[in-house]
Coordinates of C-alpha atoms in Angstrom, one line a residue:
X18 CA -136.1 21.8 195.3
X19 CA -133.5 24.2 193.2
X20 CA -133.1 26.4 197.0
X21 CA -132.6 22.9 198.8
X22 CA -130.0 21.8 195.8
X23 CA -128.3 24.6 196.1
X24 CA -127.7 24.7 200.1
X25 CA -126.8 21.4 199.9
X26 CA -123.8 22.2 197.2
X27 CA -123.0 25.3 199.1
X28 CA -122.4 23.1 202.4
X29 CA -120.3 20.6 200.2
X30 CA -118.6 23.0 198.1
X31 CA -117.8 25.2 202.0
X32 CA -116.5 21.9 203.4
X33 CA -114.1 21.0 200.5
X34 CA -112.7 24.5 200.0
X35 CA -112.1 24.4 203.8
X36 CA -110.1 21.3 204.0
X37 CA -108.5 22.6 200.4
X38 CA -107.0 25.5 202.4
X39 CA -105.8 23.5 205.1
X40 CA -104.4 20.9 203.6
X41 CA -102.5 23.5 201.4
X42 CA -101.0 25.2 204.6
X43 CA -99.5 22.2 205.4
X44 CA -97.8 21.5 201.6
X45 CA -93.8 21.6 201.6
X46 CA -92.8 25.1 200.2
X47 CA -96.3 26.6 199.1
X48 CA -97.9 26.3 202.6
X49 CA -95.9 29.1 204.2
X50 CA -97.2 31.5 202.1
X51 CA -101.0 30.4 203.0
X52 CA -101.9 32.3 206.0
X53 CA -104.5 32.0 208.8
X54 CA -107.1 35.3 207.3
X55 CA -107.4 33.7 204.2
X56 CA -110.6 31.5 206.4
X57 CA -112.0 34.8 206.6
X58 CA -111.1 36.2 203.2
X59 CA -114.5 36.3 201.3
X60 CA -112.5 37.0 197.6
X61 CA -110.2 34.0 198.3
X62 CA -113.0 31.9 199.8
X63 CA -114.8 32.2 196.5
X64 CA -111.9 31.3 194.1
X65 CA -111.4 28.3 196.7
X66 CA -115.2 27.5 196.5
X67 CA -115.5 27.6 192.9
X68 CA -111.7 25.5 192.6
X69 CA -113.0 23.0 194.7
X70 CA -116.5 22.7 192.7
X71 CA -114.8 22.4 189.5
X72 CA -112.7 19.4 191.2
X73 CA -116.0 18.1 192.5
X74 CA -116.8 17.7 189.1
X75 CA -113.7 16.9 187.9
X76 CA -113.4 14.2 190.8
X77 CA -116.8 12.5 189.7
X78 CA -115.6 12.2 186.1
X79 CA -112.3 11.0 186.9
X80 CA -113.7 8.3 189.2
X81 CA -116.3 6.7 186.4
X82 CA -113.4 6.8 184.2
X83 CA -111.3 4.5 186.5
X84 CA -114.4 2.1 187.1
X85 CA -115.5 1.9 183.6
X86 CA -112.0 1.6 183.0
X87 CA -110.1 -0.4 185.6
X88 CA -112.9 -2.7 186.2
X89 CA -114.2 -3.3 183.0
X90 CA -112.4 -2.7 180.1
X91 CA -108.7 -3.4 181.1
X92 CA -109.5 -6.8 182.3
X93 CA -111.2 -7.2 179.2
X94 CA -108.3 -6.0 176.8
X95 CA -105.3 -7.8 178.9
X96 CA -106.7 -11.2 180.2
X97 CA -108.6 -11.7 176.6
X98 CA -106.3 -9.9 174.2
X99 CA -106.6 -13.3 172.6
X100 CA -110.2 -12.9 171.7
X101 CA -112.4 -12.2 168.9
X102 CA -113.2 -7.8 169.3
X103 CA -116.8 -9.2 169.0
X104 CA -116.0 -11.8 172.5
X105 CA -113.9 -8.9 174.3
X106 CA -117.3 -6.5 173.5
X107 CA -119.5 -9.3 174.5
X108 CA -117.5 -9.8 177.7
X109 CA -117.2 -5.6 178.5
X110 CA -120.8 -5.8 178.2
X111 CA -120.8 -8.6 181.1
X112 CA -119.3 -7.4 183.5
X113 CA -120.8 -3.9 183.1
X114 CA -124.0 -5.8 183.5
X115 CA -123.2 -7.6 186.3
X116 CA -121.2 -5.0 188.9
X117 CA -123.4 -2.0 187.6
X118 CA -126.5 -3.0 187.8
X119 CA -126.6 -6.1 190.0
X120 CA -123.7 -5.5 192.6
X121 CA -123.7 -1.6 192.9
X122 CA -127.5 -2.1 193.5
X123 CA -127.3 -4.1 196.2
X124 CA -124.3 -2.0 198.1
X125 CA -125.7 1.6 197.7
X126 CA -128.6 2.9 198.6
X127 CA -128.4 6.8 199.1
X128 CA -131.3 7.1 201.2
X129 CA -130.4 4.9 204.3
X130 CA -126.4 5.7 203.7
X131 CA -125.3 7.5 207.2
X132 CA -123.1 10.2 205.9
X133 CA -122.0 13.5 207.8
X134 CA -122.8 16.0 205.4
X135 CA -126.9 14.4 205.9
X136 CA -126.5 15.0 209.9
X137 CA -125.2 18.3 209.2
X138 CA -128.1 19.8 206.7
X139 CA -131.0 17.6 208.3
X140 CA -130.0 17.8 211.9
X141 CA -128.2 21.1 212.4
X142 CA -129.7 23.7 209.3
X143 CA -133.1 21.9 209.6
X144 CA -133.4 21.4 206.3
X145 CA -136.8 19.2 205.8
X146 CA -135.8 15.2 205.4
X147 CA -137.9 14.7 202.2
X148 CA -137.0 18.0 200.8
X149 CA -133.1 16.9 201.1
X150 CA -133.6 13.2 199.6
X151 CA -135.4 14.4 196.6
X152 CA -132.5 17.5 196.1
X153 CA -129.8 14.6 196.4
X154 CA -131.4 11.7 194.8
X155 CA -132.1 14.2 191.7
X156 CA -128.3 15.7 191.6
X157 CA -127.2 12.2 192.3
X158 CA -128.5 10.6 189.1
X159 CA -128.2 12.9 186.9
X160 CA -124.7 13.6 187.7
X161 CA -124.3 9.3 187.8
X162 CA -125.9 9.6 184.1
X163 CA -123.5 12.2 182.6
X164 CA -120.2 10.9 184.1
X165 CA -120.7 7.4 183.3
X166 CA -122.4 7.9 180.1
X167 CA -118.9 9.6 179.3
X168 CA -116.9 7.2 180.5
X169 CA -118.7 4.0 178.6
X170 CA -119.3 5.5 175.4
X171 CA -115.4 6.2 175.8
X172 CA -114.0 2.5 175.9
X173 CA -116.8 0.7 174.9
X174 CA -116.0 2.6 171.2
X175 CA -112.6 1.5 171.5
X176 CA -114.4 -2.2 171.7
X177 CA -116.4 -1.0 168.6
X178 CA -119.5 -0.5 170.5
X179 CA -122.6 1.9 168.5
X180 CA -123.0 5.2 170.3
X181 CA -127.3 4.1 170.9
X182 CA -125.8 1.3 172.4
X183 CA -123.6 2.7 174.9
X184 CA -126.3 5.6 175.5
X185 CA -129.2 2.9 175.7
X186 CA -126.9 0.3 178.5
X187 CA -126.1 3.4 180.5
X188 CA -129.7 4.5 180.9
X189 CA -130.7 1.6 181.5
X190 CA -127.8 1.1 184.2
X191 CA -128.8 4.5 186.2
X192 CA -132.8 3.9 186.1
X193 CA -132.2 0.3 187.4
X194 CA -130.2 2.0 189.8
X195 CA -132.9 3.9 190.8
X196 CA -135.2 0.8 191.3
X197 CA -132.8 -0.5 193.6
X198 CA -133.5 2.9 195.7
X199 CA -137.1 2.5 195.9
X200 CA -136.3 -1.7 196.9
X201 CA -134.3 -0.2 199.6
X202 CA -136.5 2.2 201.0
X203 CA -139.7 -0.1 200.7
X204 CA -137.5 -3.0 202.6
X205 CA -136.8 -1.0 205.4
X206 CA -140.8 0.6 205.2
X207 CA -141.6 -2.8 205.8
X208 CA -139.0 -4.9 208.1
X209 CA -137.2 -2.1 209.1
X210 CA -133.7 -3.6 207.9
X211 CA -131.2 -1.9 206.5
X212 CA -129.9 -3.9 203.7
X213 CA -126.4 -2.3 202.8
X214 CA -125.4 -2.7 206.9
X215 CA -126.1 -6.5 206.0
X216 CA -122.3 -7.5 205.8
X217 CA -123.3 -11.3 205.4
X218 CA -125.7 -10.8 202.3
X219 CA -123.6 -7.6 200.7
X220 CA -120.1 -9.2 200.5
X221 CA -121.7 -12.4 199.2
X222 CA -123.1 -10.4 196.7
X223 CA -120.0 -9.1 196.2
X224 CA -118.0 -11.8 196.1
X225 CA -120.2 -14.4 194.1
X226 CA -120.8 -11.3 191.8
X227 CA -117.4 -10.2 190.6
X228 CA -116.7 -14.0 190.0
X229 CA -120.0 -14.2 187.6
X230 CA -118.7 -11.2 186.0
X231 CA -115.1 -11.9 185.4
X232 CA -115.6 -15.7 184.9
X233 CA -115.6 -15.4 181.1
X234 CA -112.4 -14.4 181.2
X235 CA -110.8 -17.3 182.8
X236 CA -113.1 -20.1 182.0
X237 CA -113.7 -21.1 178.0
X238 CA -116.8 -22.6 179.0
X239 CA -118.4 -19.6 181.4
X240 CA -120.9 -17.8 179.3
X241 CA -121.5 -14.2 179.1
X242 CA -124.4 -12.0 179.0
X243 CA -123.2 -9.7 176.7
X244 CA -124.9 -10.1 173.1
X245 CA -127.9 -11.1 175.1
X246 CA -128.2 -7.3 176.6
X247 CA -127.2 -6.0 173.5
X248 CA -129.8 -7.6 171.4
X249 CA -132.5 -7.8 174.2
X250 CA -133.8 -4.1 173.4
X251 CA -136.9 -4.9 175.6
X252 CA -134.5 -5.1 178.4
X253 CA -133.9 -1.5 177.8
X254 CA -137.3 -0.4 177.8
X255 CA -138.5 -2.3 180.6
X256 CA -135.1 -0.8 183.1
X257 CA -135.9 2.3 182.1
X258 CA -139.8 2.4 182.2
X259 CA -139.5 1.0 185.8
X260 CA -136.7 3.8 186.7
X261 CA -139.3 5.8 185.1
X262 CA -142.1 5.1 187.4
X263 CA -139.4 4.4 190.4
X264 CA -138.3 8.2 189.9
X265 CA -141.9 9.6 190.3
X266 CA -142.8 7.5 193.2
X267 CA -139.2 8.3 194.9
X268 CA -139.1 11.8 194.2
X269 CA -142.5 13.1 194.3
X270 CA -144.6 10.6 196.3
X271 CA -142.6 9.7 199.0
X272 CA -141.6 11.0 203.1
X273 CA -138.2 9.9 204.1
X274 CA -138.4 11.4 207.7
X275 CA -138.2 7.7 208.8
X276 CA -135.3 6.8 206.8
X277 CA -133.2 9.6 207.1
X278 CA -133.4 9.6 211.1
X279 CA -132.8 6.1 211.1
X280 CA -129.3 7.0 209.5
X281 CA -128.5 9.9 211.5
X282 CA -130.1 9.5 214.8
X283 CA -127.9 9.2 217.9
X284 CA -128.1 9.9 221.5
X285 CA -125.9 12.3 221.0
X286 CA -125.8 13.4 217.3
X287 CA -122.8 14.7 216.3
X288 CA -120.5 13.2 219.0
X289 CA -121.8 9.5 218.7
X290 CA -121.9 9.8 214.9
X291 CA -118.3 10.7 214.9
X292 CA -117.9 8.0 217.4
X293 CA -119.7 5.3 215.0
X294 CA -117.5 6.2 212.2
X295 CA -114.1 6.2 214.6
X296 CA -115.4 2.5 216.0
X297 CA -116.0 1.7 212.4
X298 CA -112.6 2.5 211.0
X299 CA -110.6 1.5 214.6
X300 CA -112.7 -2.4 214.1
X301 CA -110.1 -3.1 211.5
X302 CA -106.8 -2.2 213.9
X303 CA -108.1 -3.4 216.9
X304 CA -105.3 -5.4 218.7
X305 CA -105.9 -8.8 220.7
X306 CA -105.3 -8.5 224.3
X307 CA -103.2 -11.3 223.7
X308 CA -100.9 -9.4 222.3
X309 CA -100.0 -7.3 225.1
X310 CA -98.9 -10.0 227.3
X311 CA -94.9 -10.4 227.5
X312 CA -94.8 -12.4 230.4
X313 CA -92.2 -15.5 229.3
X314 CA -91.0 -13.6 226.5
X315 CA -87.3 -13.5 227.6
X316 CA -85.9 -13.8 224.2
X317 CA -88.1 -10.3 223.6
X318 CA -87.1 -8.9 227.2
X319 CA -83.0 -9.1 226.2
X320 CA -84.0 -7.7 222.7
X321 CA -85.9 -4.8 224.2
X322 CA -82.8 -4.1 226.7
X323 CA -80.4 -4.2 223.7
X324 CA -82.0 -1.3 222.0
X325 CA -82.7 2.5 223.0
X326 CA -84.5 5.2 222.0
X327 CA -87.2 5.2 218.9
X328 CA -85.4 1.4 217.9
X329 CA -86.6 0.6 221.4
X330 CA -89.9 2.4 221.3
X331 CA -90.9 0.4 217.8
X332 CA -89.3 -2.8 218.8
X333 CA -92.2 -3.0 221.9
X334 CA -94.8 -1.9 219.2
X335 CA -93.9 -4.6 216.9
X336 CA -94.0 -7.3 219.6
X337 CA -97.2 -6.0 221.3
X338 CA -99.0 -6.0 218.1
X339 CA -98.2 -9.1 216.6
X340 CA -102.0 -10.0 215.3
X341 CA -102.0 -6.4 213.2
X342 CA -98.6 -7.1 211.8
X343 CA -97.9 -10.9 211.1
X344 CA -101.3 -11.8 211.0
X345 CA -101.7 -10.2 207.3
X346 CA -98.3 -11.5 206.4
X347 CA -99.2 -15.1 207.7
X348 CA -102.2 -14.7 205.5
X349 CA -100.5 -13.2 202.6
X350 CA -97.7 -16.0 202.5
X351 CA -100.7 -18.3 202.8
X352 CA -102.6 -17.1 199.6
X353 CA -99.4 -16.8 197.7
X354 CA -98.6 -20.8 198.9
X355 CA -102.4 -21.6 197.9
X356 CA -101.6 -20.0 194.7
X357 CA -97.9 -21.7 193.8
X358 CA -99.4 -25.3 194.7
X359 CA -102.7 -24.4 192.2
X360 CA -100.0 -23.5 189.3
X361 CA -97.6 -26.1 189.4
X362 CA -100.6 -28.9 190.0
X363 CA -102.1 -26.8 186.8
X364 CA -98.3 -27.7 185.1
X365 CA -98.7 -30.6 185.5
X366 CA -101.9 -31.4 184.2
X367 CA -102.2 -28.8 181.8
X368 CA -98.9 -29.2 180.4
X369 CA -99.7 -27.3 176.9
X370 CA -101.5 -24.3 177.7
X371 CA -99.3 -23.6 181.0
X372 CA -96.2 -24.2 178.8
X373 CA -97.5 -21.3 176.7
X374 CA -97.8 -19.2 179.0
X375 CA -94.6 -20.2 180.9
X376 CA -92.8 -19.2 177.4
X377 CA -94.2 -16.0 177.2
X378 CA -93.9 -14.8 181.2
X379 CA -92.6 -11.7 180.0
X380 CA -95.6 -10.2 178.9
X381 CA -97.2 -10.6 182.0
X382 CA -94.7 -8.8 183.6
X383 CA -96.8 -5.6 184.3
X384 CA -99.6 -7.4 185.8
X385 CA -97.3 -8.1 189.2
X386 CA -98.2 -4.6 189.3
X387 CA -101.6 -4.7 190.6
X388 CA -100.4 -8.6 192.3
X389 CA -98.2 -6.5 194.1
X390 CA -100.5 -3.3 195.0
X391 CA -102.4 -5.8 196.5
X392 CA -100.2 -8.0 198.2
X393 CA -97.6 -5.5 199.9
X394 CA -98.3 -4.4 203.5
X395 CA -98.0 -1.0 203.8
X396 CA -101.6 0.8 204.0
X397 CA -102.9 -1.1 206.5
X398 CA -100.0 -1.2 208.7
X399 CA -99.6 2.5 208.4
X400 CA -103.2 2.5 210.2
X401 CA -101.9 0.4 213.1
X402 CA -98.8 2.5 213.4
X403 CA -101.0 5.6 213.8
X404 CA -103.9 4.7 216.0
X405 CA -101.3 2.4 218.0
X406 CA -98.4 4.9 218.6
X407 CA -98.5 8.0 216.6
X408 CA -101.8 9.0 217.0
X409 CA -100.4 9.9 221.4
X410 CA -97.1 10.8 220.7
X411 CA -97.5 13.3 217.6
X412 CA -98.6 16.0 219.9
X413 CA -95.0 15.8 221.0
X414 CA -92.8 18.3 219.1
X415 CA -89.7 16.0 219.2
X416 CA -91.4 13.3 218.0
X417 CA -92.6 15.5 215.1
X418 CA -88.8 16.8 215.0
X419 CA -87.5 13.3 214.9
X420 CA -89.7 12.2 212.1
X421 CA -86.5 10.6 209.6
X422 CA -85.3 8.6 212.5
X423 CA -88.3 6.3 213.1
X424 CA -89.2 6.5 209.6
X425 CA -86.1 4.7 209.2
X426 CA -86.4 2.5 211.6
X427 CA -90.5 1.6 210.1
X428 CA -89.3 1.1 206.3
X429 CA -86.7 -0.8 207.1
X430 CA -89.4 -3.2 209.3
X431 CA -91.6 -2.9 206.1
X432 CA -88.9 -3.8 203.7
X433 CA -88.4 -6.8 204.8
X434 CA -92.0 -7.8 205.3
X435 CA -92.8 -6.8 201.8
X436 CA -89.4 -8.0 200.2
X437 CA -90.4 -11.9 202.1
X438 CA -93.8 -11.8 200.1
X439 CA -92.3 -10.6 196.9
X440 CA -89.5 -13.5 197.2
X441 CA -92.4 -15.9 197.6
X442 CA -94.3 -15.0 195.0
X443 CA -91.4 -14.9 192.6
X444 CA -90.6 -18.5 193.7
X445 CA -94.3 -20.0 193.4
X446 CA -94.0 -18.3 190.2
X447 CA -90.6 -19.8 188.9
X448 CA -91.3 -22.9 190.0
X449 CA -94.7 -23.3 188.1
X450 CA -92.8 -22.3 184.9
X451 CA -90.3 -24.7 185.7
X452 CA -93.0 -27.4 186.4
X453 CA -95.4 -26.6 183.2
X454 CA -92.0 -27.0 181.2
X455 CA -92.0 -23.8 178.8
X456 CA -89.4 -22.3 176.8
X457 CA -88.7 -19.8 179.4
X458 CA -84.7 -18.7 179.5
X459 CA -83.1 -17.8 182.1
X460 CA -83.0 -14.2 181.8
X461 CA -86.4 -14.7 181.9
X462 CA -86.9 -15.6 185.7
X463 CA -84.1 -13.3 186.4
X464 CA -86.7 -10.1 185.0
X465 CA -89.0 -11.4 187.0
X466 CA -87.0 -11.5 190.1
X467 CA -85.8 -8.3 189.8
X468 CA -89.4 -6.9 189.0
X469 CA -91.1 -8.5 192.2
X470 CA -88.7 -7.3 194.3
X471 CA -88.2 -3.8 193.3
X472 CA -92.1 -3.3 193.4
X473 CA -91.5 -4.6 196.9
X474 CA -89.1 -1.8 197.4
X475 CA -91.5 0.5 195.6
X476 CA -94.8 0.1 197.6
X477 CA -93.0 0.0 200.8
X478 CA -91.2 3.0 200.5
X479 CA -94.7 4.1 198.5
X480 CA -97.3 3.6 201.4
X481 CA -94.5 5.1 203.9
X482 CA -93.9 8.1 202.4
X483 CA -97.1 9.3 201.7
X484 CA -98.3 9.0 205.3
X485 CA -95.6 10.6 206.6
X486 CA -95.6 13.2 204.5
X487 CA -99.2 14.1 204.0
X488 CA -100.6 12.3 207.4
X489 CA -103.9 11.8 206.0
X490 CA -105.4 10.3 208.9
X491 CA -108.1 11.9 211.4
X492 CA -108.8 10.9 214.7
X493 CA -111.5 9.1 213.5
X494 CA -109.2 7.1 211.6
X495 CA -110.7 8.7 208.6
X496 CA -108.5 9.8 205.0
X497 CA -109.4 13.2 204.1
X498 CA -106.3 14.6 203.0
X499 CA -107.1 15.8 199.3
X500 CA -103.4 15.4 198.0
X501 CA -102.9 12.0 199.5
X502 CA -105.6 11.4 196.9
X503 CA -104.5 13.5 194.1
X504 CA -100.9 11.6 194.6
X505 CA -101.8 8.2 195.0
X506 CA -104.5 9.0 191.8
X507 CA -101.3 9.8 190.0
X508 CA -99.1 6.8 191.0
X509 CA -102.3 4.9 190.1
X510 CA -102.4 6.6 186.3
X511 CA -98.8 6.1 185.8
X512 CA -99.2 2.0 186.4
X513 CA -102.3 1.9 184.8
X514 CA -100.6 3.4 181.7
X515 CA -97.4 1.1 181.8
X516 CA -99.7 -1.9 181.8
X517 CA -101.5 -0.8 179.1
X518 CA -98.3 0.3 177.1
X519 CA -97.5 -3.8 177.5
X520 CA -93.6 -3.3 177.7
X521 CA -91.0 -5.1 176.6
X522 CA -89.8 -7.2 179.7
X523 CA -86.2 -6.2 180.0
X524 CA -87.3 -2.5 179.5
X525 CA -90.4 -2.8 182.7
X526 CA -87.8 -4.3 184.9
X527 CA -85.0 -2.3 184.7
X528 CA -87.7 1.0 184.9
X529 CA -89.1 -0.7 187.7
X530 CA -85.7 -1.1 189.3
X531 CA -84.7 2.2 188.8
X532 CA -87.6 3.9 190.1
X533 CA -87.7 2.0 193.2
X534 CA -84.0 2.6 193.7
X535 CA -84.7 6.5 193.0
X536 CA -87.4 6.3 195.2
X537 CA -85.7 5.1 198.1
X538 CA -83.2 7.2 197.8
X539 CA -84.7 10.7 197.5
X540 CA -87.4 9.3 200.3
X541 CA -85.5 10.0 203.6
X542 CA -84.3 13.3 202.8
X543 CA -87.6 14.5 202.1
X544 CA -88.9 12.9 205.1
X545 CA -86.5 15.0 206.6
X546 CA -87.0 18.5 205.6
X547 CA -90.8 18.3 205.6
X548 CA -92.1 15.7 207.8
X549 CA -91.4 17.4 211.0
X550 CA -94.1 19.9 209.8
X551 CA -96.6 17.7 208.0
X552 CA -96.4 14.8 210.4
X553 CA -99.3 15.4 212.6
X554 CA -102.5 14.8 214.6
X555 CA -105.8 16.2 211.9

């Protein structure tokens, strides 16, 4: 199992250092001196191969540090900073409880998951199915154990938490996990369904699960499971005595010929498996036909004929693909009507606890941060524009040439998509502090004005940017542009840390403002000098 382990790593560790080196040749200023032989270069290739393994590992850590903390302690520390440690502890250990072992369960299974790097060592090197399962399984879980281990004994001490505790949960959490493996494969066995392809039962897992698990939070009168899994140390033996006895059935007992050809078995291999993961990602840009009929449009006809050149190009795009790009605003401006007409009813009603909050709006500031990550168009459309439009006309060297121009044109569309939601949700917002009657001043609602709308400014430009600049889309509509990663990871760390810094209103909006502005700014020059050569078909 070791020689299997460590064929599979090789072809993992070969692919990453691979795309490493070509996704460095295309960096602004570094990637000119990154030649062609370097592929060849067996010194280099090893440096590359052992970089890339180290960020492997560095990767998996990094990730269970943003779960552990994201999901489940910065919810705890921000929406129940009010709370008893002993509650916000109780409540950590919740929602761990609840996504960890209940939802991730249900949405994972390694065995049945179709993934390329499987086709590649069981189709094409012939490596034996069950032999590979076992190999992957084993590194999987172990490698789950030690990074989440880190990252829960991390915040769940900053809770208060014992160290057996933490240590106890967390192997508990990765043997359950395993149980959910062996439910998996025996369901399939014996239906022959795959569960985690069953949209309808995995998002209402989903759904109805993250509400369980962050109900507490909101609700004075949800419960949470907390103290009972902390004092239930039965619960503990039982999870991990039936991982135990899980592990030896799925790792030494077990054939997964079945299973494994049922995830990577095509016609065609390799060209219908990259043609399930291209329909896959181009499901969620596909345009109505709808949309491509002008006829009667006169209004749009006289428009079209005002313009030229790349204004004309994008004007057509934007009015052939209405559904992709007013359909998410419509729905947007929908959620954030929904939401205005829930607070100011709540003003009403609730008139002491929403004056409360109204009065202290400031500190809730940095919280339109992830409101606003979430509500901006940007990523999405950035899809549409590429599978739509650029995904023909990059293989044009003027259009790559001319990359500022309708990067222009785009941001300025985006702008004023992204600057309409922000202006609605800073009125929904103003107008259930004016309805719940706090002490709110004036300067207040002017902060938050100027916050909304310079985040506006901030993940338009944001989303923009970084796909002109690093292009990180395939063919296949797939992201596998390694610094696209590393800089959205590092945007990501820098909101993450103002949140948690809590600061002082007029000092977030004024930083916010500013860095929009910079941003903005410094954007289209950039664009300018380096587009042209990373703004390209992958």
């Amino acid at each position: 199992m070791l020689r299997t382990l460590n064929t599979i790593l090789h072809l993992q560790v070969s692919s990453i250092a691979n795309r490493l080196i070509y996704y460095v040749r295309r960096l602004p200023l570094i990637g000119g001196l990154v030649s062609d032989n370097v592929y060849s270069r067996v010194g280099v290739k090893k440096a590359v191969a052992i970089a890339a393994l180290l960020l492997s590992i560095v990767w998996g850590f990094l990730t269970s540090m943003l779960y552990v903390g994201l999901v489940v302690y910065f919810p705890v520390v921000t929406l129940g900073q009010e709370l008893p440690i002993e509650r916000q502890l109780d409540i950590f250990w919740h929602i761990f409880f609840i996504i960890t072992f209940i939802i991730a369960g249900v949405s994972n299974a390694r065995i049945l998951e179709p993934k390329r790097s499987k086709y590649i060592a069981v189709k094409l090197l012939r490596l034996p199915a069950t032999r590979y399962m076992r190999a992957t399984l084993s590194y999987k879980y172990v490698t789950l154990f030690v990074y989440l281990l880190t990252a829960v004994l991390l915040f769940s001490s900053l809770l208060g938490a014992p160290m057996l505790q933490g240590i106890l949960l967390t192997a508990a959490a990765v043997m359950w996990r395993i149980v959910w493996e062996y439910f998996h494969y025996w369901l399939f066995q014996r239906t022959g369904n795959v569960l985690i392809k069953n949209n309808v039962i995995v998002w209402a897992v989903i759904f109805i699960g993250y509400i369980a698990a962050y109900a507490p939070l909101l609700f004075e009168w949800a419960l949470a499971w907390g103290a009972m899994l902390t004092s239930a140390v039965p619960l503990y033996v039982i999870c991990i005595l039936l991982g135990g006895i899980a592990s030896v059935v799925l790792f030494w007992r077990l054939d997964y010929t079945d299973a494994v050809d049922a995830a990577t078995k095509r016609d065609d291999p390799l060209l219908d498996l990259g043609r399930m993961m291209a329909d896959a990602q181009q499901t969620s840009v596909k345009a109505k036909d709808s949309d491509y009929d002008l006829e009667g449009t006169n209004e749009s006809r006289r428009t079209f004929e005002e313009k030229e050149g790349y204004d004309y190009i994008n004007a057509i795009f934007f009015s052939r693909h209405k559904s992709l790009i007013r359909r998410p605003l419509y729905k947007r401006l929908a959620i954030v009507a929904a939401l205005g007409t829930a607070l100011i009813l709540a003003g009403f009603l609730y008139r002491e606890p929403m004056a409360a909050a109204a009065s202290s709006i400031g500190t809730f500031f940095p919280g339109l941060i992830l409101i606003m990550a979430y509500l901006t168009v940007g990523e999405q459309l950035c899809k549409v524009l590429f599978f739509h439009c650029d995904l023909k006309l990059l293989r044009q060297s003027f259009y790559r040439q001319d990359a500022s121009k309708h990067f222009r044109i785009r941001l300025i569309k985006i702008l004023g998509m992204n600057l309409l939601l922000a202006a609605a949700l800073a009125l929904v917002l103003t107008l259930a502090a004016v309805a719940a009657g706090g002490l709110t001043t004036t300067a207040d609602y002017v902060f938050l004005w100027v916050s909304t709308l310079s985040l506006a400014i901030f993940f338009s430009v944001h989303h923009l940017f970084l796909y002109y600049i690093f292009q990180p889309y395939t063919t296949e509509l797939n992201t596998k542009n390694p610094f696209f990663y590393l800089f959205s990871w590092i945007v990501s760390g820098v909101f993450v840390l103002s949140i948690s810094l809590r600061p002082d209103p007029v000092v977030f909006s004024i930083s916010t403002a500013v860095i929009a502005l910079l941003y903005l700014v410094f954007a289209l020059p950039l664009v300018r000098k380096y587009a042209p050569r990373t703004f390209r078909v992958k």
